[in-house]
Short mmCIF file of C-alpha atoms in Angstrom, two decimals:
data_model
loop_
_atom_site.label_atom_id
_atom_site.label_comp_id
_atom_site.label_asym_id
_atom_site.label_seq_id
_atom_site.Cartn_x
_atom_site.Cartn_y
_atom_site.Cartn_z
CA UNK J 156 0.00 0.00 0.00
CA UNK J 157 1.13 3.35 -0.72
CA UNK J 158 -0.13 6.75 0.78
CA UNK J 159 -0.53 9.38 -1.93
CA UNK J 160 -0.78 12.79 -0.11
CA UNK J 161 -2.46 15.88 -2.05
CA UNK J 162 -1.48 19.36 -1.79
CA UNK J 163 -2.21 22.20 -3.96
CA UNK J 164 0.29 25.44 -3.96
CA UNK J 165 -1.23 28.61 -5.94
CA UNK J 166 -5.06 28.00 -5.44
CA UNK J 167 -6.99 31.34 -6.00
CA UNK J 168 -10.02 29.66 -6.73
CA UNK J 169 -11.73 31.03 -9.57
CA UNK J 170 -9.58 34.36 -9.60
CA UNK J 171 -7.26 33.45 -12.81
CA UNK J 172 -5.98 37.31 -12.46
CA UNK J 173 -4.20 36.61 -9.26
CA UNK J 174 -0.65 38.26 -10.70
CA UNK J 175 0.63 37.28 -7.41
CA UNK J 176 -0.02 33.67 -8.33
CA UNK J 177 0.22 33.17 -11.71
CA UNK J 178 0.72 29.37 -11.60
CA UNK J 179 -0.94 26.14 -9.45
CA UNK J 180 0.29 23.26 -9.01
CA UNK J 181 -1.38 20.17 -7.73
CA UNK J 182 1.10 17.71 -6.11
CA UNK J 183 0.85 14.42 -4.76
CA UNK J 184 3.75 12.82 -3.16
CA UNK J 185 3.96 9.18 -2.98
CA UNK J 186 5.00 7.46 0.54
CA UNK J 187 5.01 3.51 0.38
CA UNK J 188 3.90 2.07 3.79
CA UNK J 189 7.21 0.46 4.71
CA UNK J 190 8.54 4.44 5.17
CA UNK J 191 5.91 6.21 6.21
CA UNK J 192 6.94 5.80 9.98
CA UNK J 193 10.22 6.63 9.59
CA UNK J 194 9.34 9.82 7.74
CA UNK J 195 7.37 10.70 9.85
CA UNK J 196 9.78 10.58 12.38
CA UNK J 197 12.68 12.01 10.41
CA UNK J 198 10.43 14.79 10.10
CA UNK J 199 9.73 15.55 13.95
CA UNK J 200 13.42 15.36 14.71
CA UNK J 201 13.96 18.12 12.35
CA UNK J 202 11.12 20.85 13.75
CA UNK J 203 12.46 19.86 17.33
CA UNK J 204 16.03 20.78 16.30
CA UNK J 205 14.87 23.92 14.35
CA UNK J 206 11.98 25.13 16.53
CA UNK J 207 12.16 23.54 19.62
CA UNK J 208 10.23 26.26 21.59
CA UNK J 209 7.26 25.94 19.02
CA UNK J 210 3.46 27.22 20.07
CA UNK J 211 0.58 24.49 20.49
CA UNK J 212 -0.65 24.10 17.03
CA UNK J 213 2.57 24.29 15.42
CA UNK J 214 2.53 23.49 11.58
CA UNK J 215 4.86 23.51 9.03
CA UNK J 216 3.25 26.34 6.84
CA UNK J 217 5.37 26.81 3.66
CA UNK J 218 3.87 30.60 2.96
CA UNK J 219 4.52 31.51 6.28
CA UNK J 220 7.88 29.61 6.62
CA UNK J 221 9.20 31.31 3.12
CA UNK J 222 8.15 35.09 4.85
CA UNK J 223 8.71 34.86 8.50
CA UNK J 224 5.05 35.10 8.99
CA UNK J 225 3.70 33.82 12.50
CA UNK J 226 5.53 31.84 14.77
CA UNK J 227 8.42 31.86 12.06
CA UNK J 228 8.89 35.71 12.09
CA UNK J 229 11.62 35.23 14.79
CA UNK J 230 13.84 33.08 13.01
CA UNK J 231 16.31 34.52 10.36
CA UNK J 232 15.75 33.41 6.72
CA UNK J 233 19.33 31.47 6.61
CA UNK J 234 17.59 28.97 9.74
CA UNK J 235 14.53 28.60 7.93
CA UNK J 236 15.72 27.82 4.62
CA UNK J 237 17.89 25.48 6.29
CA UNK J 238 15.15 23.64 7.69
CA UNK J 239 13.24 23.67 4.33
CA UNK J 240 16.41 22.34 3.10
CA UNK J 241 16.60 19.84 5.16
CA UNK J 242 12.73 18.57 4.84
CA UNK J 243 13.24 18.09 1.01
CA UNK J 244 16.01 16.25 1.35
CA UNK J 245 14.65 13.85 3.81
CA UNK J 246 11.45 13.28 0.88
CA UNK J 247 14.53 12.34 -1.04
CA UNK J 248 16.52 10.37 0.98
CA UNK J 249 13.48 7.67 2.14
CA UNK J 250 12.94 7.57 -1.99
CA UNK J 251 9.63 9.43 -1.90
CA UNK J 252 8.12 10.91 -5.51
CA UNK J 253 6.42 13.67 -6.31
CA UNK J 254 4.17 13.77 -9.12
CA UNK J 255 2.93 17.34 -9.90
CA UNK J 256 0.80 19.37 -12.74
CA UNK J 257 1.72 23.09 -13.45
CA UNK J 258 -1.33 25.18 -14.80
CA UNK J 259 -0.42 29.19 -15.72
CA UNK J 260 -3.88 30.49 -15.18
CA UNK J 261 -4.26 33.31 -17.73
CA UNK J 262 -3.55 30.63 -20.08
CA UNK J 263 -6.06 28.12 -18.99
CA UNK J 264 -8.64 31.14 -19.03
CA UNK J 265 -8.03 31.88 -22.14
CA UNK J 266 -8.36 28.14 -23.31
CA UNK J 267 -11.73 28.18 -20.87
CA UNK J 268 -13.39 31.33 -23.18
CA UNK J 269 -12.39 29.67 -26.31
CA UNK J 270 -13.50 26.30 -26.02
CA UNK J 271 -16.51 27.11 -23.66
CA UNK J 272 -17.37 30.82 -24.26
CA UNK J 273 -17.53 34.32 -21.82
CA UNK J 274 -19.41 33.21 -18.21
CA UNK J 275 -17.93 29.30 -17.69
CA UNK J 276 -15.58 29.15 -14.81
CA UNK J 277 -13.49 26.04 -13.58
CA UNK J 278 -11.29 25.85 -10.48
CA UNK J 279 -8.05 24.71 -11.85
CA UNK J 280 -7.89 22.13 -8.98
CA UNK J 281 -10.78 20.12 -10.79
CA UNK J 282 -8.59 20.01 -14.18
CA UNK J 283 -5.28 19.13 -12.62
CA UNK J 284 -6.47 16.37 -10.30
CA UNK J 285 -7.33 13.32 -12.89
CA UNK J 286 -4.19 14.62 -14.80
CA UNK J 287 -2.12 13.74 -11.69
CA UNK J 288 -4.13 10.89 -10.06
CA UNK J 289 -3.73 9.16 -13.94
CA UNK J 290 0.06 9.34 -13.42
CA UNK J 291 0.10 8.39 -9.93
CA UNK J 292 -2.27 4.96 -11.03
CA UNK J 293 0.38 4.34 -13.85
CA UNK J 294 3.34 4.90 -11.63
CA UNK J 295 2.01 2.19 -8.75
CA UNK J 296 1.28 -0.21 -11.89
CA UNK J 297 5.12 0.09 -12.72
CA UNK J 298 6.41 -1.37 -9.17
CA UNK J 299 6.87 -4.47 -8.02
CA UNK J 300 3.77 -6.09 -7.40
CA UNK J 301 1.75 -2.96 -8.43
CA UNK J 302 1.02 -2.16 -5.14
CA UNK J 303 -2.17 0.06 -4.84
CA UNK J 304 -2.45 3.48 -3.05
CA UNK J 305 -4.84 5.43 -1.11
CA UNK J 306 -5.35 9.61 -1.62
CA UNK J 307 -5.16 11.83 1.11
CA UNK J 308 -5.62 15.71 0.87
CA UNK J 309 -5.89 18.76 2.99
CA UNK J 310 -9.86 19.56 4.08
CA UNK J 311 -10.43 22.08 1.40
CA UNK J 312 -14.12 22.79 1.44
CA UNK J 313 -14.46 24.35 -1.81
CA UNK J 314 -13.48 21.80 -3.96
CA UNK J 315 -14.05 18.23 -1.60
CA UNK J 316 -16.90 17.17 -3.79
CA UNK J 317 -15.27 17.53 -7.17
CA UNK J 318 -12.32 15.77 -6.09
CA UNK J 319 -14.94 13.14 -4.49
CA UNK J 320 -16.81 12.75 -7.49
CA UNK J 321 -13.69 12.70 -10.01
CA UNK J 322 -12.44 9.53 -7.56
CA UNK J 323 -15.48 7.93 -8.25
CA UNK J 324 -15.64 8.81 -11.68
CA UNK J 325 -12.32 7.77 -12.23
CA UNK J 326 -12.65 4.53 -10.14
CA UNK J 327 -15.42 3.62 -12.82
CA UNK J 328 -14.25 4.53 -16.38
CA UNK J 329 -13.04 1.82 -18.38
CA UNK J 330 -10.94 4.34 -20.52
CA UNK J 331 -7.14 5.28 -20.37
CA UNK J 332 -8.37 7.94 -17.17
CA UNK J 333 -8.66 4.86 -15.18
CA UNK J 334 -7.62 4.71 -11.72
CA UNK J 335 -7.72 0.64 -10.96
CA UNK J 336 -4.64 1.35 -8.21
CA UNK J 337 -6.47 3.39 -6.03
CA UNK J 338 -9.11 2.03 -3.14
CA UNK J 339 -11.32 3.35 -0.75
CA UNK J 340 -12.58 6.90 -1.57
CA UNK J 341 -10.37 10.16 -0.85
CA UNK J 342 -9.41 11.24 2.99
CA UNK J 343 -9.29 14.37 3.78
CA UNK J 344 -7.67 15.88 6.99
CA UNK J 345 -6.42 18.88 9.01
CA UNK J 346 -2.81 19.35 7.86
CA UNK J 347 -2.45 20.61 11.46
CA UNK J 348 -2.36 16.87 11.99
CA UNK J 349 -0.04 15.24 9.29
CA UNK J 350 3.68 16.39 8.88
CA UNK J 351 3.69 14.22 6.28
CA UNK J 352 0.96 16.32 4.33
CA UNK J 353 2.91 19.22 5.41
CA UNK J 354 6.40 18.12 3.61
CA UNK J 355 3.63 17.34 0.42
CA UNK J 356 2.52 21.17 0.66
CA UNK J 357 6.32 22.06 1.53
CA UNK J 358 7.06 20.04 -2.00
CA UNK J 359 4.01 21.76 -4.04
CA UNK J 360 5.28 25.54 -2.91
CA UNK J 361 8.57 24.63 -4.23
CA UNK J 362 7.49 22.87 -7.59
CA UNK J 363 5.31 26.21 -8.08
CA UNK J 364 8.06 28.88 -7.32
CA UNK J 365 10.13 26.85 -9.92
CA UNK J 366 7.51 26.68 -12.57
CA UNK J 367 6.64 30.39 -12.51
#
């Protein structure tokens, strides 16, 4: 079994003008079962060595982390980056992947009004996620055993019943979108709760600030 965490980086909903933002990524990072623990693990060592007088609550909040928002204002950017450092190269030491689609926004509006006309509006999230749950279905069919994976995102109201239906959807086809890897139905969680989903969101910021 592997656990296929969800994160997106970018999301501005239905705003495509966000020139702040002018790229999202969806990410899913792949953690096979017989690492999970020790990632897990890896990655509480490293938040006790870098911010072992952390607040109740603590999380591992890329957008704050990157500008010394919150609890990481009182750190200097060389310690911070050093413990982002350190978090991606842990996801690459245990072997972990990360599977990722890049959408510019202006772009996809433009393809939106074109193919669908003035008035339609998609959340990019809904586009990007069968794009990157089809590659994560072909890449468990290409281990050993084609072991079979289970998706776990962040609680993000807004778009929890597309990503529920596309699962189903997906689940269902009998076309090349197929997703015959992948049990159960999606979990979503706080990310309060998961370090693991917090290195996936860690991953997603950084595959965003080097697409755009």
């Amino acid at each position: 079994m592997h656990l296929i965490y969800f994160d997106e980086s970018g999301q501005s909903g239905n705003n495509l003008a966000d020139a702040a933002q002018p790229v999202f990524v969806l990410a899913a990072l792949v953690v096979p079962e017989a690492v999970w623990l020790p990632v897990e693990k890896d990655l509480q060592a490293a938040v006790d060595k870098y911010f072992p007088n952390r607040p109740e609550g603590f999380e591992i909040h890329t957008t704050a982390l990157r500008n010394g928002g919150g609890c990481f204002r009182q750190f200097p950017v060389s310690h911070r980056l050093e413990f982002r450092n350190t978090c991606l190269k842990l996801a690459h030491q245990h072997g972990l992947k990360l599977i990722y689609r890049a959408i510019e926004k202006r772009r996809f509006q433009q393809w939106m009004q074109s193919a669908f006309g003035p008035g339609v509006l998609i959340n990019p999230h809904v586009v990007a996620f069968p794009l990157v749950a089809r590659v994560v279905d072909e890449y468990l069919k290409s281990l050993p055993r084609s072991p079979l994976g289970i998706f776990i995102a962040d609680e993000n109201r807004e778009i929890i019943g597309d990503v529920e239906k596309s699962i189903r959807l997906l689940r269902g086809t009998a076309g090349s979108l197929r997703l015959g890897q992948i049990v159960e139905k999606g979990f979503f969680i706080d990310s309060t709760t998961s370090l693991v989903l917090q290195l996936c969101d860690l991953c997603a910021y950084s595959a965003r600030k080097k697409e755009e």
